[in-house]
Coordinates of C-alpha atoms and ligand atoms in Angstrom, one line a residue:
M1 CA -148.8 15.1 53.6
A2 CA -145.2 14.6 52.8
L3 CA -144.3 10.9 52.5
V4 CA -140.9 9.7 53.8
N5 CA -138.4 7.9 51.6
E6 CA -139.1 4.5 53.0
H7 CA -135.6 3.2 52.2
F8 CA -134.4 5.6 54.9
L9 CA -136.3 3.8 57.6
K10 CA -134.4 0.6 56.9
L11 CA -131.3 2.1 58.3
P12 CA -130.4 0.7 61.7
E13 CA -131.4 3.1 64.5
S14 CA -127.9 4.1 65.3
Y15 CA -124.4 4.2 63.8
L16 CA -121.9 1.9 65.3
Y17 CA -120.0 4.7 67.1
T18 CA -123.3 5.8 68.8
D19 CA -123.7 2.3 70.3
I20 CA -120.1 2.4 71.5
A21 CA -120.5 5.8 73.0
R22 CA -123.7 4.7 74.8
R23 CA -121.9 1.8 76.4
V24 CA -118.9 4.0 77.4
N25 CA -121.3 6.5 79.0
A26 CA -123.0 3.7 81.0
F27 CA -119.5 2.5 82.2
R28 CA -118.5 6.1 83.2
A29 CA -121.8 6.5 85.2
T30 CA -121.0 3.5 87.3
H31 CA -117.2 3.9 87.5
R32 CA -116.6 7.5 88.6
G33 CA -113.0 8.5 88.4
A34 CA -112.1 5.7 86.0
D35 CA -110.2 6.9 82.9
P36 CA -110.8 4.6 80.0
V37 CA -108.2 4.7 77.2
N38 CA -110.0 5.2 73.9
L39 CA -108.8 3.0 71.1
G40 CA -112.3 2.7 69.6
I41 CA -113.3 5.5 67.3
G42 CA -111.3 6.0 64.1
D43 CA -110.5 9.6 64.7
V44 CA -107.0 11.1 64.9
T45 CA -105.7 12.6 68.1
E46 CA -102.5 14.5 67.2
P47 CA -102.6 18.3 66.2
L48 CA -102.4 19.5 62.7
P49 CA -99.0 19.7 60.9
P50 CA -97.6 23.2 61.5
A51 CA -97.3 23.8 57.7
C52 CA -101.1 23.3 57.4
V53 CA -101.8 25.6 60.3
E54 CA -99.7 28.3 58.9
A55 CA -101.2 28.0 55.4
M56 CA -104.7 28.2 56.9
R57 CA -103.8 31.2 59.1
E58 CA -102.7 33.0 56.0
A59 CA -105.8 32.0 54.1
V60 CA -108.0 33.4 56.9
E61 CA -106.0 36.7 56.7
E62 CA -106.6 36.8 53.0
L63 CA -110.3 36.4 53.4
G64 CA -110.3 39.2 55.9
R65 CA -108.9 41.8 53.5
R66 CA -110.9 43.4 50.7
E67 CA -108.1 43.0 48.1
T68 CA -107.7 39.3 48.7
F69 CA -111.2 38.3 49.7
R70 CA -112.7 35.3 47.9
G71 CA -116.2 34.1 47.8
Y72 CA -117.5 30.9 46.1
G73 CA -114.6 28.9 44.7
P74 CA -114.5 26.6 41.7
E75 CA -116.8 23.6 42.3
R76 CA -114.1 21.0 41.5
G77 CA -111.5 22.7 43.7
Y78 CA -108.9 25.4 43.3
D79 CA -106.2 24.9 40.7
F80 CA -103.4 25.3 43.4
L81 CA -104.7 22.2 45.1
T82 CA -105.6 20.1 42.1
E83 CA -102.2 20.8 40.6
A84 CA -100.4 19.8 43.8
I85 CA -102.4 16.6 43.9
L86 CA -101.6 15.7 40.3
K87 CA -98.0 16.4 40.7
H88 CA -97.2 14.8 44.0
D89 CA -99.8 12.0 44.4
Y90 CA -99.8 10.9 40.8
A91 CA -97.2 12.2 38.3
A92 CA -94.4 11.5 40.9
H93 CA -95.6 7.8 40.8
G94 CA -95.8 7.6 37.0
I95 CA -99.6 8.1 36.9
R96 CA -100.9 10.6 34.4
L97 CA -104.2 12.2 35.2
G98 CA -105.7 15.5 34.1
A99 CA -107.1 18.3 36.2
E100 CA -110.6 17.6 34.9
E101 CA -110.3 14.1 36.5
I102 CA -109.8 15.4 40.0
F103 CA -112.8 16.6 42.2
V104 CA -111.8 18.2 45.5
N105 CA -114.4 17.5 48.3
D106 CA -115.0 18.4 51.9
G107 CA -114.1 14.9 53.1
A108 CA -114.2 11.5 51.5
K109 CA -117.2 10.1 53.4
G110 CA -119.8 12.1 51.4
D111 CA -118.5 11.1 48.0
T112 CA -118.1 7.5 49.0
G113 CA -121.8 7.2 49.2
S114 CA -122.9 10.0 46.8
I115 CA -121.3 8.3 43.7
G116 CA -124.2 5.8 44.0
E117 CA -126.6 8.6 43.3
L118 CA -125.5 8.6 39.7
L119 CA -126.3 4.9 39.2
R120 CA -129.7 3.1 38.9
W121 CA -131.0 1.7 42.1
D122 CA -131.1 -1.9 40.8
N123 CA -127.3 -2.2 40.1
S124 CA -125.9 -5.1 42.0
M125 CA -123.2 -4.2 44.5
A126 CA -120.5 -5.9 46.6
V127 CA -118.7 -4.8 49.8
P128 CA -115.9 -6.3 51.7
D129 CA -117.0 -8.0 54.9
P130 CA -116.0 -6.4 57.3
A131 CA -115.9 -2.9 55.9
Y132 CA -116.5 0.8 56.7
P133 CA -120.3 0.7 57.4
V134 CA -120.8 3.8 55.2
Y135 CA -120.5 1.8 52.0
A136 CA -123.7 -0.3 52.7
E137 CA -125.6 2.3 54.7
S138 CA -125.1 5.2 52.2
N139 CA -126.6 3.0 49.4
I140 CA -129.7 2.3 51.4
L141 CA -131.3 5.6 50.4
W142 CA -131.8 4.4 46.8
G143 CA -132.9 1.0 47.9
R144 CA -129.7 -0.6 46.6
S145 CA -128.7 -2.5 49.8
G146 CA -132.1 -4.0 50.5
Q147 CA -133.1 -4.9 54.1
Q148 CA -130.8 -5.5 57.0
E149 CA -131.2 -9.1 58.2
E150 CA -130.6 -10.8 61.5
G151 CA -126.8 -10.8 62.0
G152 CA -126.4 -7.5 60.2
A153 CA -126.2 -8.5 56.5
W154 CA -128.0 -6.4 53.9
S155 CA -130.3 -8.6 51.7
N156 CA -129.2 -7.2 48.3
L157 CA -125.5 -7.0 48.8
T158 CA -122.8 -9.5 47.8
Y159 CA -120.4 -9.9 50.7
L160 CA -116.7 -10.4 50.1
P161 CA -115.5 -12.2 53.2
C162 CA -112.2 -11.0 54.6
T163 CA -111.2 -13.9 56.9
A164 CA -108.0 -15.1 58.5
E165 CA -107.8 -17.8 55.8
S166 CA -107.8 -15.1 53.1
R167 CA -105.3 -12.9 55.1
F168 CA -108.3 -10.5 55.4
V169 CA -108.2 -9.7 51.7
P170 CA -111.5 -9.6 49.7
H171 CA -111.4 -11.9 46.7
V172 CA -113.4 -11.6 43.4
P173 CA -116.8 -13.2 43.7
D174 CA -117.9 -16.1 41.5
H175 CA -120.6 -14.0 39.7
R176 CA -120.7 -10.5 38.2
V177 CA -121.7 -7.4 40.1
D178 CA -122.1 -3.9 38.8
L179 CA -120.4 -2.0 41.6
V180 CA -117.7 -3.0 44.1
Y181 CA -116.3 -1.1 47.0
L182 CA -112.7 -1.7 48.0
C183 CA -110.6 -0.1 50.7
S184 CA -106.9 -0.6 50.9
P185 CA -105.2 -0.3 53.3
G186 CA -108.5 -1.5 54.8
N187 CA -110.6 -0.2 57.6
P188 CA -111.2 -2.1 59.9
T189 CA -108.8 -4.9 59.3
G190 CA -105.7 -2.8 58.6
T191 CA -104.6 -5.1 55.8
A192 CA -103.5 -3.9 52.3
L193 CA -104.0 -5.4 48.9
T194 CA -100.8 -6.4 47.1
R195 CA -100.3 -5.5 43.4
A196 CA -101.3 -9.0 42.3
E197 CA -104.5 -8.9 44.4
L198 CA -105.5 -5.5 43.1
K199 CA -104.8 -6.6 39.6
Q200 CA -107.3 -9.5 40.0
W201 CA -109.9 -6.9 40.9
V202 CA -109.1 -4.7 37.9
D203 CA -109.1 -7.7 35.6
Y204 CA -112.5 -8.8 37.0
A205 CA -113.9 -5.3 36.6
L206 CA -112.6 -5.0 32.9
E207 CA -114.1 -8.5 32.2
N208 CA -117.4 -7.8 33.8
D209 CA -117.9 -4.1 33.1
T210 CA -117.9 -3.4 36.8
I211 CA -117.2 -0.1 38.5
L212 CA -114.7 -0.2 41.4
I213 CA -115.0 2.4 44.1
Y214 CA -111.5 2.4 45.6
D215 CA -111.3 4.0 49.0
G216 CA -107.7 5.1 49.6
A217 CA -108.2 7.0 52.8
Y218 CA -105.2 5.3 54.3
E219 CA -102.9 5.5 51.4
S220 CA -100.3 7.5 53.3
Y221 CA -99.8 4.6 55.7
V222 CA -98.5 2.3 53.1
R223 CA -94.9 1.4 53.9
E224 CA -94.4 -2.0 52.3
T225 CA -93.0 -2.1 48.8
G226 CA -95.2 -4.1 46.5
V227 CA -98.3 -2.6 48.0
P228 CA -99.9 -0.1 45.5
R229 CA -100.8 3.3 46.8
S230 CA -103.1 4.0 43.9
I231 CA -105.4 1.7 41.9
Y232 CA -104.2 3.5 38.8
E233 CA -100.8 1.7 39.2
I234 CA -102.7 -1.3 37.7
R235 CA -103.0 -1.3 34.0
G236 CA -106.6 -0.8 32.8
A237 CA -107.8 0.7 36.1
R238 CA -108.6 4.0 34.4
R239 CA -111.5 2.4 32.6
V240 CA -113.1 0.9 35.7
A241 CA -112.0 2.6 38.9
V242 CA -113.0 5.7 40.9
E243 CA -110.4 6.5 43.6
I244 CA -111.3 8.4 46.7
R245 CA -108.7 9.9 49.1
S246 CA -108.8 12.1 52.1
F247 CA -106.5 14.4 54.1
S248 CA -108.3 13.2 57.3
K249 CA -106.0 10.4 58.3
T250 CA -103.0 11.7 56.3
A251 CA -102.8 15.1 57.9
G252 CA -105.3 15.1 60.8
F253 CA -108.0 16.9 58.8
T254 CA -111.0 15.0 60.3
G255 CA -112.2 18.3 61.7
V256 CA -111.0 20.6 58.9
R257 CA -112.6 18.5 56.1
C258 CA -110.9 18.0 52.8
G259 CA -110.3 15.1 50.4
Y260 CA -110.7 14.4 46.7
T261 CA -112.2 12.0 44.2
V262 CA -110.6 10.8 41.0
I263 CA -112.9 9.9 38.1
P264 CA -110.9 9.1 34.9
R265 CA -112.2 10.2 31.6
E266 CA -112.4 6.6 30.2
L267 CA -114.7 5.5 33.0
T268 CA -118.2 5.2 31.5
V269 CA -121.6 4.0 32.6
S270 CA -124.4 2.7 30.3
T271 CA -127.9 3.7 29.6
L272 CA -130.6 1.0 29.2
E273 CA -130.1 1.4 25.4
G274 CA -126.4 0.7 25.7
E275 CA -125.1 4.3 25.2
R276 CA -122.0 5.0 27.2
I277 CA -121.7 8.2 29.2
A278 CA -118.6 9.5 31.0
L279 CA -119.2 9.2 34.8
G280 CA -116.9 12.2 35.4
A281 CA -119.1 14.4 33.3
L282 CA -122.2 13.3 35.2
W283 CA -120.4 13.9 38.5
A284 CA -119.3 17.4 37.5
R285 CA -122.9 18.2 36.7
R286 CA -124.1 16.7 39.9
Q287 CA -121.6 18.8 41.9
S288 CA -122.9 21.9 40.3
V289 CA -126.4 21.1 41.7
R290 CA -125.4 19.6 45.0
S291 CA -122.2 21.1 46.2
G292 CA -121.0 24.6 47.0
G293 CA -117.4 23.5 46.8
T294 CA -114.9 23.0 49.5
G295 CA -113.8 25.9 51.8
Y296 CA -110.9 28.0 50.7
V297 CA -109.1 27.8 54.0
A298 CA -109.4 24.0 54.1
Q299 CA -108.0 23.8 50.5
R300 CA -105.0 26.0 51.4
G301 CA -104.4 23.8 54.4
A302 CA -104.5 20.7 52.2
A303 CA -102.2 22.2 49.6
A304 CA -99.6 22.8 52.4
V305 CA -99.4 19.0 52.8
Y306 CA -97.5 19.0 49.5
T307 CA -94.8 21.5 50.5
P308 CA -91.4 20.1 51.5
E309 CA -92.1 20.9 55.2
G310 CA -95.7 19.6 54.9
Q311 CA -94.4 16.3 53.4
E312 CA -92.0 15.9 56.2
Q313 CA -94.5 16.6 58.9
V314 CA -97.2 14.4 57.5
R315 CA -94.7 11.6 57.2
A316 CA -93.7 12.1 60.8
L317 CA -97.4 12.1 61.8
T318 CA -98.2 8.8 60.0
D319 CA -94.9 7.3 61.3
F320 CA -96.0 8.2 64.8
Y321 CA -99.3 6.4 64.5
L322 CA -97.7 3.4 62.8
G323 CA -95.2 3.3 65.6
N324 CA -98.1 3.0 68.1
A325 CA -99.6 0.3 65.9
R326 CA -96.4 -1.7 65.7
F327 CA -95.8 -1.5 69.4
M328 CA -99.4 -2.7 70.2
R329 CA -99.2 -5.4 67.6
E330 CA -96.1 -6.9 69.2
E331 CA -97.5 -6.5 72.7
L332 CA -100.7 -8.2 71.9
K333 CA -98.9 -11.1 70.1
R334 CA -96.8 -11.5 73.2
M335 CA -100.0 -11.9 75.2
G336 CA -100.9 -14.8 72.9
L337 CA -103.5 -12.9 70.9
E338 CA -104.0 -13.3 67.2
V339 CA -103.7 -9.9 65.6
A340 CA -103.6 -8.6 62.0
G341 CA -103.0 -5.1 60.4
G342 CA -100.9 -2.4 61.8
E343 CA -98.2 -2.5 59.2
N344 CA -99.6 -0.3 56.5
A345 CA -102.5 1.1 58.5
P346 CA -103.3 2.6 61.9
Y347 CA -105.7 -0.3 62.8
L348 CA -105.2 -3.6 64.5
W349 CA -107.7 -6.5 63.9
L350 CA -107.8 -8.7 67.0
R351 CA -109.3 -12.1 67.3
V352 CA -111.4 -12.3 70.5
P353 CA -110.7 -15.3 72.8
E354 CA -112.4 -18.6 71.9
G355 CA -116.1 -18.7 72.8
M356 CA -116.6 -15.0 73.2
T357 CA -118.5 -12.6 70.9
S358 CA -117.2 -9.2 69.8
W359 CA -119.5 -7.3 72.2
R360 CA -118.7 -9.7 75.1
F361 CA -114.9 -9.0 74.7
F362 CA -115.6 -5.3 74.1
D363 CA -117.4 -5.2 77.5
R364 CA -114.7 -7.2 79.1
L365 CA -112.0 -4.8 77.9
L366 CA -114.1 -1.8 78.9
Y367 CA -115.1 -3.0 82.4
E368 CA -112.0 -4.9 83.4
A369 CA -109.2 -3.1 81.5
H370 CA -110.8 0.3 81.0
V371 CA -110.0 0.2 77.3
V372 CA -112.4 1.2 74.6
S373 CA -112.3 -0.8 71.4
A374 CA -114.7 -1.3 68.4
P375 CA -116.6 -4.6 68.1
G376 CA -115.8 -6.3 64.8
C377 CA -119.4 -7.3 64.2
G378 CA -120.3 -3.6 63.7
F379 CA -118.3 -3.7 60.4
G380 CA -120.1 -6.7 58.9
P381 CA -121.1 -10.3 59.6
H382 CA -117.6 -11.6 59.2
G383 CA -116.4 -9.1 61.7
E384 CA -118.0 -11.2 64.5
G385 CA -115.3 -12.7 66.7
Y386 CA -113.0 -9.7 66.2
L387 CA -112.2 -6.3 67.7
R388 CA -110.6 -3.3 66.1
L389 CA -108.1 -1.2 68.0
T390 CA -106.8 2.0 66.6
A391 CA -103.4 3.5 66.9
F392 CA -104.9 7.0 67.1
N393 CA -103.7 8.0 70.5
S394 CA -100.7 9.2 72.4
A395 CA -97.8 6.8 72.8
E396 CA -98.3 6.9 76.5
N397 CA -102.0 6.0 76.2
C398 CA -101.2 3.1 73.9
R399 CA -98.6 1.8 76.4
E400 CA -101.1 2.2 79.2
A401 CA -103.8 0.3 77.3
M402 CA -101.4 -2.6 76.7
R403 CA -100.5 -2.7 80.4
R404 CA -104.1 -2.8 81.3
I405 CA -105.0 -5.5 78.8
R406 CA -102.0 -7.7 79.9
K407 CA -103.2 -7.5 83.5
I408 CA -106.6 -9.0 82.8
L409 CA -105.6 -11.8 80.4
Ligands
LIG1 C1 -111.9 8.0 57.9 C2 -112.2 7.3 56.6 C3 -112.5 8.0 55.5 C4 -112.4 9.5 55.4 O1 -113.5 10.2 55.8 P1 -113.5 11.8 55.7 O2 -114.9 12.1 55.4 O3 -112.5 12.2 54.6 O4 -113.0 12.3 57.0 C5 -112.9 7.3 54.3 N1 -112.9 6.0 54.3 C6 -112.6 5.3 55.4 C7 -112.6 3.8 55.3 C8 -112.3 5.9 56.6 O5 -112.0 5.1 57.6

């Protein structure tokens, strides 16, 4: 008899997006012919940048010829991609990293959770509240998050409330924790940490021997000066921070799958006896057991992001989504709604009208305005009372959604 990993059974029955899809399906069944605008799921809508398409087409051709065929690639990624990342994402911003500190992956989501596999189950952990649900849920498997309680909180986690009073920025807790997830610009609130705010976190981590897992999936949406794009812009961060990035929201790679994780050489973890071990070395070993690397075609596509045409196209793509965000932000404000985000991120964080819950307002937008959103409570207890709207749609659909919402308010 094979026994199940009991921790797994603590996971909620369905992921947030499954709940949303179920409600949208019920709506469609009773409203035939209605055409809801989807501003709910955090997935991109615009096609791939032509530079990436061309690079991937060539890569496929190479694989189809005997002389240029390639099989398994290097586990940590091809040099052509790693070198482009080092040069454009780091060296160009004054950050020195080495090739052995970059680990190319098939999307950031997996690594975000898998890093926890290298750490003892009883490390204490903190997450922003609200946050990307994957941080808490992926740590369930090792028993690190505890049990999910009424209201959605996990019993073993420290929550870092991101509230209107704190401008939706997570602040350092009053006690030490071993592991902290941070996301900037943040999903779902769309707000970004300033240099001073990020420095507080790095100082906290240095003081408390804490590891920061810094999710930079939306780095390419940063437009404001004074908002760091990388945590390594902060002195000392190399000793405490893992940085995870993705081509998903940058270049529309949600279906292609490619990202990367940075683990600096100085970042170490401790044995019970106090011996320090480099986390990057452990991760390299883990990859050789767990991962077959990232597809050659995807990596060629990702490398094309760093060509001059690629840079221009990616900038246009993120500008396009940010344009949608700005437009919707202004419209919603004009309707008298309280809204955050949308300046350095493709997300708007909307306060629901007084006296309503997230799901109540979600249903109202769906049934009366035919607009799909994401209820804030799905991202953590402090998300209750909010909705997330994404700018991932056509400009026309964003305009239409605003027209429809104005009509019902
Ligand atoms: C979309 C997203 C990612 C990226 O996921 P991929 O697996 O690379 O597609 C990571 N973190 C957050 C917060 C996200 O919203």
